[in-house]
mmCIF file with all atom_site columns, C-alpha atoms in Angstrom:
data_model
loop_
_atom_site.group_PDB
_atom_site.id
_atom_site.type_symbol
_atom_site.label_atom_id
_atom_site.label_alt_id
_atom_site.label_comp_id
_atom_site.label_asym_id
_atom_site.label_entity_id
_atom_site.label_seq_id
_atom_site.pdbx_PDB_ins_code
_atom_site.Cartn_x
_atom_site.Cartn_y
_atom_site.Cartn_z
_atom_site.occupancy
_atom_site.B_iso_or_equiv
_atom_site.pdbx_formal_charge
_atom_site.auth_seq_id
_atom_site.auth_comp_id
_atom_site.auth_asym_id
_atom_site.auth_atom_id
_atom_site.pdbx_PDB_model_num
ATOM 1   C CA . MET A 1 1   ? -95.486  109.974 131.387 1.00 54.00 ? 1   MET A CA 1
ATOM 2   C CA . GLU A 1 2   ? -96.765  111.961 134.254 1.00 56.00 ? 2   GLU A CA 1
ATOM 3   C CA . CYS A 1 3   ? -94.594  113.553 136.970 1.00 55.00 ? 3   CYS A CA 1
ATOM 4   C CA . THR A 1 4   ? -95.579  114.596 140.537 1.00 56.00 ? 4   THR A CA 1
ATOM 5   C CA . ASN A 1 5   ? -93.538  116.585 143.103 1.00 52.00 ? 5   ASN A CA 1
ATOM 6   C CA . LEU A 1 6   ? -93.697  115.404 146.718 1.00 51.00 ? 6   LEU A CA 1
ATOM 7   C CA . THR A 1 7   ? -91.220  117.426 148.802 1.00 62.00 ? 7   THR A CA 1
ATOM 8   C CA . HIS A 1 8   ? -88.410  117.356 146.222 1.00 70.00 ? 8   HIS A CA 1
ATOM 9   C CA . LEU A 1 9   ? -89.215  113.616 145.352 1.00 77.00 ? 9   LEU A CA 1
ATOM 10  C CA . TYR A 1 10  ? -90.184  113.294 141.696 1.00 85.00 ? 10  TYR A CA 1
ATOM 11  C CA . ILE A 1 11  ? -92.235  110.313 140.564 1.00 88.00 ? 11  ILE A CA 1
ATOM 12  C CA . LYS A 1 12  ? -92.388  109.284 136.865 1.00 90.00 ? 12  LYS A CA 1
ATOM 13  C CA . LYS A 1 13  ? -95.172  107.112 135.810 1.00 94.00 ? 13  LYS A CA 1
ATOM 14  C CA . VAL A 1 14  ? -94.321  104.748 132.924 1.00 95.00 ? 14  VAL A CA 1
ATOM 15  C CA . PHE A 1 15  ? -96.968  102.557 131.252 1.00 96.00 ? 15  PHE A CA 1
ATOM 16  C CA . ILE A 1 16  ? -96.243  99.306  129.491 1.00 96.00 ? 16  ILE A CA 1
ATOM 17  C CA . GLN A 1 17  ? -98.964  98.583  126.856 1.00 95.00 ? 17  GLN A CA 1
ATOM 18  C CA . ARG A 1 18  ? -100.668 95.279  126.256 1.00 94.00 ? 18  ARG A CA 1
ATOM 19  C CA . ASP A 1 19  ? -99.391  93.223  123.466 1.00 93.00 ? 19  ASP A CA 1
ATOM 20  C CA . TYR A 1 20  ? -102.193 92.138  121.069 1.00 92.00 ? 20  TYR A CA 1
ATOM 21  C CA . ARG A 1 21  ? -99.885  90.758  118.362 1.00 92.00 ? 21  ARG A CA 1
ATOM 22  C CA . LYS A 1 22  ? -100.584 87.126  119.511 1.00 86.00 ? 22  LYS A CA 1
ATOM 23  C CA . GLY A 1 23  ? -104.299 87.531  120.102 1.00 89.00 ? 23  GLY A CA 1
ATOM 24  C CA . THR A 1 24  ? -106.397 88.952  123.012 1.00 90.00 ? 24  THR A CA 1
ATOM 25  C CA . LYS A 1 25  ? -104.658 86.870  125.785 1.00 91.00 ? 25  LYS A CA 1
ATOM 26  C CA . ILE A 1 26  ? -103.047 88.977  128.569 1.00 92.00 ? 26  ILE A CA 1
ATOM 27  C CA . ARG A 1 27  ? -99.524  89.806  127.395 1.00 94.00 ? 27  ARG A CA 1
ATOM 28  C CA . PHE A 1 28  ? -97.463  92.964  127.837 1.00 96.00 ? 28  PHE A CA 1
ATOM 29  C CA . GLU A 1 29  ? -94.862  94.409  125.426 1.00 95.00 ? 29  GLU A CA 1
ATOM 30  C CA . THR A 1 30  ? -91.179  93.391  126.207 1.00 93.00 ? 30  THR A CA 1
ATOM 31  C CA . THR A 1 31  ? -89.814  96.593  124.818 1.00 93.00 ? 31  THR A CA 1
ATOM 32  C CA . MET A 1 32  ? -88.225  98.523  127.688 1.00 94.00 ? 32  MET A CA 1
ATOM 33  C CA . PRO A 1 33  ? -89.159  102.206 127.838 1.00 94.00 ? 33  PRO A CA 1
ATOM 34  C CA . SER A 1 34  ? -86.210  104.681 127.842 1.00 92.00 ? 34  SER A CA 1
ATOM 35  C CA . GLU A 1 35  ? -87.508  106.089 131.201 1.00 91.00 ? 35  GLU A CA 1
ATOM 36  C CA . LEU A 1 36  ? -86.403  103.015 133.069 1.00 92.00 ? 36  LEU A CA 1
ATOM 37  C CA . GLU A 1 37  ? -82.755  102.801 131.544 1.00 90.00 ? 37  GLU A CA 1
ATOM 38  C CA . ASN A 1 38  ? -81.188  104.227 134.638 1.00 89.00 ? 38  ASN A CA 1
ATOM 39  C CA . TYR A 1 39  ? -83.081  102.229 137.215 1.00 92.00 ? 39  TYR A CA 1
ATOM 40  C CA . ILE A 1 40  ? -83.178  98.497  135.872 1.00 94.00 ? 40  ILE A CA 1
ATOM 41  C CA . SER A 1 41  ? -81.246  96.697  133.183 1.00 94.00 ? 41  SER A CA 1
ATOM 42  C CA . GLN A 1 42  ? -82.803  95.642  129.865 1.00 95.00 ? 42  GLN A CA 1
ATOM 43  C CA . ALA A 1 43  ? -82.304  91.881  130.941 1.00 95.00 ? 43  ALA A CA 1
ATOM 44  C CA . GLU A 1 44  ? -84.035  92.288  134.321 1.00 95.00 ? 44  GLU A CA 1
ATOM 45  C CA . PHE A 1 45  ? -86.903  94.086  132.565 1.00 96.00 ? 45  PHE A CA 1
ATOM 46  C CA . ALA A 1 46  ? -87.226  91.415  130.012 1.00 96.00 ? 46  ALA A CA 1
ATOM 47  C CA . ARG A 1 47  ? -87.202  88.586  132.365 1.00 97.00 ? 47  ARG A CA 1
ATOM 48  C CA . PHE A 1 48  ? -89.844  90.345  134.603 1.00 97.00 ? 48  PHE A CA 1
ATOM 49  C CA . ILE A 1 49  ? -92.242  90.944  131.774 1.00 97.00 ? 49  ILE A CA 1
ATOM 50  C CA . GLU A 1 50  ? -91.592  87.505  130.276 1.00 97.00 ? 50  GLU A CA 1
ATOM 51  C CA . SER A 1 51  ? -92.307  85.889  133.760 1.00 97.00 ? 51  SER A CA 1
ATOM 52  C CA . LEU A 1 52  ? -95.409  87.916  134.111 1.00 97.00 ? 52  LEU A CA 1
ATOM 53  C CA . ASN A 1 53  ? -96.535  86.994  130.683 1.00 96.00 ? 53  ASN A CA 1
ATOM 54  C CA . ASP A 1 54  ? -96.091  83.329  131.429 1.00 97.00 ? 54  ASP A CA 1
ATOM 55  C CA . ILE A 1 55  ? -98.102  83.498  134.570 1.00 97.00 ? 55  ILE A CA 1
ATOM 56  C CA . TYR A 1 56  ? -101.021 85.224  132.656 1.00 96.00 ? 56  TYR A CA 1
ATOM 57  C CA . PHE A 1 57  ? -100.569 82.720  129.745 1.00 95.00 ? 57  PHE A CA 1
ATOM 58  C CA . ASP A 1 58  ? -100.819 79.840  132.284 1.00 95.00 ? 58  ASP A CA 1
ATOM 59  C CA . ALA A 1 59  ? -104.136 81.336  133.868 1.00 92.00 ? 59  ALA A CA 1
ATOM 60  C CA . GLU A 1 60  ? -105.740 81.370  130.420 1.00 90.00 ? 60  GLU A CA 1
ATOM 61  C CA . LYS A 1 61  ? -105.361 77.683  129.919 1.00 88.00 ? 61  LYS A CA 1
ATOM 62  C CA . LEU A 1 62  ? -108.452 75.523  130.395 1.00 82.00 ? 62  LEU A CA 1
ATOM 63  C CA . LYS A 1 63  ? -108.560 72.872  133.035 1.00 84.00 ? 63  LYS A CA 1
ATOM 64  C CA . PHE A 1 64  ? -110.729 70.072  131.837 1.00 83.00 ? 64  PHE A CA 1
ATOM 65  C CA . CYS A 1 65  ? -111.327 68.475  135.371 1.00 84.00 ? 65  CYS A CA 1
ATOM 66  C CA . GLU A 1 66  ? -112.126 71.871  137.046 1.00 85.00 ? 66  GLU A CA 1
ATOM 67  C CA . GLY A 1 67  ? -114.653 72.592  134.336 1.00 82.00 ? 67  GLY A CA 1
ATOM 68  C CA . CYS A 1 68  ? -116.155 69.106  134.452 1.00 87.00 ? 68  CYS A CA 1
ATOM 69  C CA . MET A 1 69  ? -116.554 69.159  138.219 1.00 85.00 ? 69  MET A CA 1
ATOM 70  C CA . ALA A 1 70  ? -117.920 72.651  138.105 1.00 85.00 ? 70  ALA A CA 1
ATOM 71  C CA . CYS A 1 71  ? -120.697 71.656  135.471 1.00 85.00 ? 71  CYS A CA 1
ATOM 72  C CA . LEU A 1 72  ? -121.579 68.603  137.591 1.00 86.00 ? 72  LEU A CA 1
ATOM 73  C CA . THR A 1 73  ? -122.013 70.508  140.746 1.00 86.00 ? 73  THR A CA 1
ATOM 74  C CA . ALA A 1 74  ? -124.093 73.259  138.963 1.00 85.00 ? 74  ALA A CA 1
ATOM 75  C CA . TYR A 1 75  ? -120.967 75.516  139.469 1.00 82.00 ? 75  TYR A CA 1
ATOM 76  C CA . LEU A 1 76  ? -121.356 75.237  143.332 1.00 86.00 ? 76  LEU A CA 1
ATOM 77  C CA . LEU A 1 77  ? -117.768 73.983  143.230 1.00 84.00 ? 77  LEU A CA 1
ATOM 78  C CA . TYR A 1 78  ? -116.620 77.660  142.723 1.00 84.00 ? 78  TYR A CA 1
ATOM 79  C CA . CYS A 1 79  ? -118.127 78.596  146.235 1.00 86.00 ? 79  CYS A CA 1
ATOM 80  C CA . CYS A 1 80  ? -115.850 76.016  147.804 1.00 87.00 ? 80  CYS A CA 1
ATOM 81  C CA . ILE A 1 81  ? -112.667 76.054  145.839 1.00 88.00 ? 81  ILE A CA 1
ATOM 82  C CA . GLU A 1 82  ? -110.169 78.625  144.248 1.00 90.00 ? 82  GLU A CA 1
ATOM 83  C CA . THR A 1 83  ? -110.198 78.324  140.431 1.00 90.00 ? 83  THR A CA 1
ATOM 84  C CA . HIS A 1 84  ? -107.108 77.837  138.459 1.00 91.00 ? 84  HIS A CA 1
ATOM 85  C CA . LYS A 1 85  ? -107.194 81.283  137.072 1.00 92.00 ? 85  LYS A CA 1
ATOM 86  C CA . GLN A 1 86  ? -107.681 82.866  140.717 1.00 93.00 ? 86  GLN A CA 1
ATOM 87  C CA . LYS A 1 87  ? -104.545 80.875  141.762 1.00 94.00 ? 87  LYS A CA 1
ATOM 88  C CA . CYS A 1 88  ? -102.518 82.335  138.760 1.00 96.00 ? 88  CYS A CA 1
ATOM 89  C CA . MET A 1 89  ? -103.772 85.911  139.543 1.00 96.00 ? 89  MET A CA 1
ATOM 90  C CA . ARG A 1 90  ? -102.696 85.531  143.207 1.00 97.00 ? 90  ARG A CA 1
ATOM 91  C CA . LYS A 1 91  ? -99.349  83.956  141.984 1.00 98.00 ? 91  LYS A CA 1
ATOM 92  C CA . ALA A 1 92  ? -98.972  87.076  139.614 1.00 97.00 ? 92  ALA A CA 1
ATOM 93  C CA . ALA A 1 93  ? -99.710  89.540  142.393 1.00 97.00 ? 93  ALA A CA 1
ATOM 94  C CA . GLU A 1 94  ? -97.102  87.800  144.823 1.00 98.00 ? 94  GLU A CA 1
ATOM 95  C CA . PHE A 1 95  ? -94.535  87.976  141.929 1.00 98.00 ? 95  PHE A CA 1
ATOM 96  C CA . ILE A 1 96  ? -95.191  91.698  141.459 1.00 98.00 ? 96  ILE A CA 1
ATOM 97  C CA . GLU A 1 97  ? -94.905  92.199  145.311 1.00 98.00 ? 97  GLU A CA 1
ATOM 98  C CA . ASN A 1 98  ? -91.676  90.257  145.463 1.00 97.00 ? 98  ASN A CA 1
ATOM 99  C CA . GLN A 1 99  ? -90.203  92.217  142.527 1.00 97.00 ? 99  GLN A CA 1
ATOM 100 C CA . ASN A 1 100 ? -91.207  95.413  144.217 1.00 96.00 ? 100 ASN A CA 1
ATOM 101 C CA . GLU A 1 101 ? -89.233  94.229  147.292 1.00 97.00 ? 101 GLU A CA 1
ATOM 102 C CA . ILE A 1 102 ? -86.131  93.855  145.063 1.00 95.00 ? 102 ILE A CA 1
ATOM 103 C CA . TRP A 1 103 ? -86.450  97.212  143.182 1.00 94.00 ? 103 TRP A CA 1
ATOM 104 C CA . LYS A 1 104 ? -87.484  99.035  146.393 1.00 92.00 ? 104 LYS A CA 1
ATOM 105 C CA . ASP A 1 105 ? -84.082  100.423 146.887 1.00 92.00 ? 105 ASP A CA 1
ATOM 106 C CA . ARG A 1 106 ? -83.991  101.758 143.348 1.00 92.00 ? 106 ARG A CA 1
ATOM 107 C CA . GLY A 1 107 ? -87.219  103.686 143.750 1.00 92.00 ? 107 GLY A CA 1
ATOM 108 C CA . VAL A 1 108 ? -89.142  101.463 141.138 1.00 95.00 ? 108 VAL A CA 1
ATOM 109 C CA . THR A 1 109 ? -92.591  100.236 141.944 1.00 96.00 ? 109 THR A CA 1
ATOM 110 C CA . VAL A 1 110 ? -94.923  98.058  139.735 1.00 97.00 ? 110 VAL A CA 1
ATOM 111 C CA . PHE A 1 111 ? -98.505  98.110  140.184 1.00 97.00 ? 111 PHE A CA 1
ATOM 112 C CA . ASP A 1 112 ? -100.702 95.040  139.648 1.00 96.00 ? 112 ASP A CA 1
ATOM 113 C CA . PRO A 1 113 ? -102.332 95.363  136.056 1.00 96.00 ? 113 PRO A CA 1
ATOM 114 C CA . MET A 1 114 ? -105.518 93.802  137.555 1.00 94.00 ? 114 MET A CA 1
ATOM 115 C CA . THR A 1 115 ? -106.371 97.113  139.128 1.00 92.00 ? 115 THR A CA 1
ATOM 116 C CA . ARG A 1 116 ? -106.416 98.658  135.634 1.00 92.00 ? 116 ARG A CA 1
ATOM 117 C CA . GLY A 1 117 ? -108.297 95.894  133.964 1.00 92.00 ? 117 GLY A CA 1
ATOM 118 C CA . PHE A 1 118 ? -105.193 94.564  132.506 1.00 93.00 ? 118 PHE A CA 1
ATOM 119 C CA . ARG A 1 119 ? -104.990 97.331  129.838 1.00 94.00 ? 119 ARG A CA 1
ATOM 120 C CA . ILE A 1 120 ? -101.692 98.537  130.987 1.00 95.00 ? 120 ILE A CA 1
ATOM 121 C CA . LEU A 1 121 ? -98.885  97.779  133.411 1.00 96.00 ? 121 LEU A CA 1
ATOM 122 C CA . GLU A 1 122 ? -97.894  100.789 135.386 1.00 96.00 ? 122 GLU A CA 1
ATOM 123 C CA . ILE A 1 123 ? -94.517  101.359 136.882 1.00 96.00 ? 123 ILE A CA 1
ATOM 124 C CA . GLN A 1 124 ? -93.501  104.362 139.016 1.00 95.00 ? 124 GLN A CA 1
ATOM 125 C CA . VAL A 1 125 ? -90.053  105.474 139.349 1.00 93.00 ? 125 VAL A CA 1
ATOM 126 C CA . GLN A 1 126 ? -89.007  107.882 142.224 1.00 90.00 ? 126 GLN A CA 1
ATOM 127 C CA . SER A 1 127 ? -85.997  110.374 141.824 1.00 81.00 ? 127 SER A CA 1
ATOM 128 C CA . ASN A 1 128 ? -84.618  113.218 143.599 1.00 74.00 ? 128 ASN A CA 1
ATOM 129 C CA . SER A 1 129 ? -83.921  115.142 140.248 1.00 65.00 ? 129 SER A CA 1
ATOM 130 C CA . ARG A 1 130 ? -86.498  116.558 138.108 1.00 61.00 ? 130 ARG A CA 1
ATOM 131 C CA . PRO A 1 131 ? -87.005  114.399 134.844 1.00 56.00 ? 131 PRO A CA 1
ATOM 132 C CA . GLN A 1 132 ? -86.301  116.009 131.421 1.00 56.00 ? 132 GLN A CA 1
#
């Protein structure tokens, strides 16, 4: 956890680690950090993480037709269309953006894990009081 002071506004950075218990597919831990308890409920956090994990799980699924068409066109198909994985990554980014709009009033901001190579999910919490 890091803290930054910007004119009496304190920012806590909370990191959610990858969950490797079910393999190397993109999946984040569903255990809610104690730093978020005063800002979002356990149910909201669990629903958010599970929805994000579901989107990333869908992105990892192989699409037979897409693969065959790419092979038949010497992979030139990928110059013309957006892949299933790209669509899912865009969907995840939009989902995070929408969640940020909902949590904005509480001072909670979630950052797209793609910017950190899917190693961690960063959540920043703004508050007026100095964290313990």
